[in-house]
Amino acid sequence: GAGVSQSPRYKVAKRGQDVALRCDPISGHVSLFWYQQALGQGPEFLTYFQNEAQLDKSGLPSDRFFAERPEGSVSTLKIQRTQQEDSAVYLCASSGTNYGYTFGSGTRLTVV
Amino acid sequence: AQSVTQLGSHVSVSEGALVLLRCNYSSSVPPYLFWYVQYPNQGLQLLLKYTTGATLVKGINGFEAEFKKSETSFHLTKPSAHMSDAAEYFCAVSRMEYGNKLVFGAGTILRVKS
């Protein structure tokens, strides 16, 4: 596609519910990143994929957070048993060889 | 470890005035530096980046930034503010130009007064 596509754009979850956020990167982009942006803060790194390999997951805040990219293209960020502190905008970015980062518009997650 | 400090969470300027948004970084390796702009409910858009070479970097929409290694700074400037520049601006540092995570500052909200 022409850009990085994220869905849904908005998600309201009840506390304790599981959610899945999708990122469709630019075709051919090898690298894919997930960031969490809390209200009034800068984005913070969550995890990084190179193709289907998850090379860095040091930013995932707890074992309730899980990300996958099974075929090296679309990625899903899953949050289990959501808590209020998980409320944030989740940004996905992709980059390819010799290209910088392109960010998606994000998914705004609100946990009530 | 890398980190970014953006001085001033809010900056207000008059239309036509100079814009100066400050960014200082910390990095144990030669840094790659970026400025992004974020409009409400949108993703991040790259304004400019410093990789290697010329320390004065020109970006889109009339913005530029100067890499000063001795001051560990990468301040963003624009000679004349426009109403459309009102947005949130993020400075970021990375170990590579691409394929490596970005470490962001907390952001600066720019307000432009008419």
PDB file of C-alpha atoms in Angstrom, chain A:
ATOM      1  CA  GLY A   1       0.000   0.000   0.000  1.00  0.00           C
ATOM      2  CA  ALA A   2       0.921   3.653  -0.179  1.00  0.00           C
ATOM      3  CA  GLY A   3       1.339   4.052   3.551  1.00  0.00           C
ATOM      4  CA  VAL A   4       1.257   2.240   6.867  1.00  0.00           C
ATOM      5  CA  SER A   5      -2.295   1.276   7.728  1.00  0.00           C
ATOM      6  CA  GLN A   6      -3.481   0.639  11.268  1.00  0.00           C
ATOM      7  CA  SER A   7      -6.798  -0.707  12.426  1.00  0.00           C
ATOM      8  CA  PRO A   8      -8.977  -0.067  14.218  1.00  0.00           C
ATOM      9  CA  ARG A   9      -8.459   3.682  14.535  1.00  0.00           C
ATOM     10  CA  TYR A  10     -10.258   3.723  17.850  1.00  0.00           C
ATOM     11  CA  LYS A  11     -10.884   0.943  20.332  1.00  0.00           C
ATOM     12  CA  VAL A  12     -12.751   1.078  23.619  1.00  0.00           C
ATOM     13  CA  ALA A  13     -12.205  -1.953  25.824  1.00  0.00           C
ATOM     14  CA  LYS A  14     -13.569  -2.862  29.189  1.00  0.00           C
ATOM     15  CA  ARG A  15     -10.938  -3.543  31.793  1.00  0.00           C
ATOM     16  CA  GLY A  16      -9.920  -7.165  31.612  1.00  0.00           C
ATOM     17  CA  GLN A  17     -10.828  -7.554  27.946  1.00  0.00           C
ATOM     18  CA  ASP A  18      -8.292  -8.744  25.368  1.00  0.00           C
ATOM     19  CA  VAL A  19      -7.606  -6.551  22.333  1.00  0.00           C
ATOM     20  CA  ALA A  20      -5.763  -6.994  19.041  1.00  0.00           C
ATOM     21  CA  LEU A  21      -4.344  -4.108  17.063  1.00  0.00           C
ATOM     22  CA  ARG A  22      -3.338  -4.530  13.452  1.00  0.00           C
ATOM     23  CA  CYS A  23      -0.568  -2.926  11.431  1.00  0.00           C
ATOM     24  CA  ASP A  24      -0.240  -3.275   7.671  1.00  0.00           C
ATOM     25  CA  PRO A  25       3.190  -1.891   6.696  1.00  0.00           C
ATOM     26  CA  ILE A  26       4.386  -0.569   3.380  1.00  0.00           C
ATOM     27  CA  SER A  27       4.878  -3.461   1.005  1.00  0.00           C
ATOM     28  CA  GLY A  28       8.451  -4.696   1.033  1.00  0.00           C
ATOM     29  CA  HIS A  29       9.471  -2.929   4.214  1.00  0.00           C
ATOM     30  CA  VAL A  30      11.645  -5.275   6.213  1.00  0.00           C
ATOM     31  CA  SER A  31      11.547  -3.516   9.572  1.00  0.00           C
ATOM     32  CA  LEU A  32       8.429  -2.947  11.656  1.00  0.00           C
ATOM     33  CA  PHE A  33       8.172  -1.158  14.978  1.00  0.00           C
ATOM     34  CA  TRP A  34       5.458  -0.692  17.585  1.00  0.00           C
ATOM     35  CA  TYR A  35       5.385   2.339  19.859  1.00  0.00           C
ATOM     36  CA  GLN A  36       3.094   3.347  22.714  1.00  0.00           C
ATOM     37  CA  GLN A  37       2.219   7.025  23.102  1.00  0.00           C
ATOM     38  CA  ALA A  38       0.541   7.955  26.363  1.00  0.00           C
ATOM     39  CA  LEU A  39      -1.378  11.209  26.556  1.00  0.00           C
ATOM     40  CA  GLY A  40       0.988  14.165  26.590  1.00  0.00           C
ATOM     41  CA  GLN A  41       4.078  12.017  26.093  1.00  0.00           C
ATOM     42  CA  GLY A  42       6.395  11.090  23.286  1.00  0.00           C
ATOM     43  CA  PRO A  43       6.162   7.663  21.672  1.00  0.00           C
ATOM     44  CA  GLU A  44       7.947   4.898  23.542  1.00  0.00           C
ATOM     45  CA  PHE A  45       9.395   1.850  21.850  1.00  0.00           C
ATOM     46  CA  LEU A  46       7.642  -1.449  22.416  1.00  0.00           C
ATOM     47  CA  THR A  47       9.024  -3.994  19.981  1.00  0.00           C
ATOM     48  CA  TYR A  48      10.826  -4.461  16.655  1.00  0.00           C
ATOM     49  CA  PHE A  49      10.571  -7.024  13.865  1.00  0.00           C
ATOM     50  CA  GLN A  50      12.915  -7.700  11.003  1.00  0.00           C
ATOM     51  CA  ASN A  51      10.784  -9.674   8.588  1.00  0.00           C
ATOM     52  CA  GLU A  52       9.073 -12.288  10.769  1.00  0.00           C
ATOM     53  CA  ALA A  53      11.756 -12.303  13.456  1.00  0.00           C
ATOM     54  CA  GLN A  54      11.084 -10.343  16.627  1.00  0.00           C
ATOM     55  CA  LEU A  55      14.550  -8.999  17.336  1.00  0.00           C
ATOM     56  CA  ASP A  56      13.785  -6.694  20.233  1.00  0.00           C
ATOM     57  CA  LYS A  57      10.883  -6.812  22.641  1.00  0.00           C
ATOM     58  CA  SER A  58      12.576  -4.986  25.467  1.00  0.00           C
ATOM     59  CA  GLY A  59       9.955  -2.236  25.528  1.00  0.00           C
ATOM     60  CA  LEU A  60       6.922  -4.438  26.133  1.00  0.00           C
ATOM     61  CA  PRO A  61       5.692  -3.317  29.570  1.00  0.00           C
ATOM     62  CA  SER A  62       4.437  -6.677  30.789  1.00  0.00           C
ATOM     63  CA  ASP A  63       3.762 -10.232  29.727  1.00  0.00           C
ATOM     64  CA  ARG A  64       0.218  -9.150  28.900  1.00  0.00           C
ATOM     65  CA  PHE A  65       1.629  -7.589  25.731  1.00  0.00           C
ATOM     66  CA  PHE A  66       2.408  -9.833  22.805  1.00  0.00           C
ATOM     67  CA  ALA A  67       3.282  -9.032  19.190  1.00  0.00           C
ATOM     68  CA  GLU A  68       3.639 -11.167  16.111  1.00  0.00           C
ATOM     69  CA  ARG A  69       4.424 -10.857  12.424  1.00  0.00           C
ATOM     70  CA  PRO A  70       4.122 -14.426  11.180  1.00  0.00           C
ATOM     71  CA  GLU A  71       4.656 -13.879   7.461  1.00  0.00           C
ATOM     72  CA  GLY A  72       6.902 -10.870   7.635  1.00  0.00           C
ATOM     73  CA  SER A  73       4.234  -8.395   6.560  1.00  0.00           C
ATOM     74  CA  VAL A  74       1.146  -7.661   8.673  1.00  0.00           C
ATOM     75  CA  SER A  75       1.748  -7.423  12.405  1.00  0.00           C
ATOM     76  CA  THR A  76      -0.619  -7.728  15.337  1.00  0.00           C
ATOM     77  CA  LEU A  77      -0.114  -6.308  18.804  1.00  0.00           C
ATOM     78  CA  LYS A  78      -2.200  -8.143  21.370  1.00  0.00           C
ATOM     79  CA  ILE A  79      -2.906  -6.941  24.866  1.00  0.00           C
ATOM     80  CA  GLN A  80      -4.437  -9.400  27.281  1.00  0.00           C
ATOM     81  CA  ARG A  81      -6.520  -8.476  30.317  1.00  0.00           C
ATOM     82  CA  THR A  82      -6.352  -4.764  29.527  1.00  0.00           C
ATOM     83  CA  GLN A  83      -5.805  -2.314  32.368  1.00  0.00           C
ATOM     84  CA  GLN A  84      -6.526   1.402  32.538  1.00  0.00           C
ATOM     85  CA  GLU A  85      -2.827   2.196  32.281  1.00  0.00           C
ATOM     86  CA  ASP A  86      -2.833   0.567  28.832  1.00  0.00           C
ATOM     87  CA  SER A  87      -4.890   3.479  27.500  1.00  0.00           C
ATOM     88  CA  ALA A  88      -2.710   5.151  24.872  1.00  0.00           C
ATOM     89  CA  VAL A  89      -2.190   5.577  21.167  1.00  0.00           C
ATOM     90  CA  TYR A  90      -0.348   2.633  19.653  1.00  0.00           C
ATOM     91  CA  LEU A  91       1.752   3.597  16.663  1.00  0.00           C
ATOM     92  CA  CYS A  92       3.225   1.312  14.072  1.00  0.00           C
ATOM     93  CA  ALA A  93       6.135   2.276  11.815  1.00  0.00           C
ATOM     94  CA  SER A  94       7.891   0.462   9.017  1.00  0.00           C
ATOM     95  CA  SER A  95      11.141   1.030   7.221  1.00  0.00           C
ATOM     96  CA  GLY A  96      12.948  -0.615   4.368  1.00  0.00           C
ATOM     97  CA  THR A  97      16.529  -0.695   3.219  1.00  0.00           C
ATOM     98  CA  ASN A  98      17.584   2.843   2.338  1.00  0.00           C
ATOM     99  CA  TYR A  99      14.276   4.264   3.480  1.00  0.00           C
ATOM    100  CA  GLY A 100      13.417   6.057   6.662  1.00  0.00           C
ATOM    101  CA  TYR A 101      10.537   5.343   8.926  1.00  0.00           C
ATOM    102  CA  THR A 102       6.912   5.752   7.892  1.00  0.00           C
ATOM    103  CA  PHE A 103       4.372   5.921  10.698  1.00  0.00           C
ATOM    104  CA  GLY A 104       0.764   4.898  10.646  1.00  0.00           C
ATOM    105  CA  SER A 105      -1.989   7.099  12.105  1.00  0.00           C
ATOM    106  CA  GLY A 106      -2.187   4.921  15.183  1.00  0.00           C
ATOM    107  CA  THR A 107      -4.857   3.129  17.186  1.00  0.00           C
ATOM    108  CA  ARG A 108      -6.268   5.013  20.140  1.00  0.00           C
ATOM    109  CA  LEU A 109      -7.054   2.510  22.875  1.00  0.00           C
ATOM    110  CA  THR A 110      -9.256   3.560  25.771  1.00  0.00           C
ATOM    111  CA  VAL A 111      -9.734   1.118  28.622  1.00  0.00           C
ATOM    112  CA  VAL A 112     -12.801   1.808  30.752  1.00  0.00           C
TER     113      VAL A 112
END
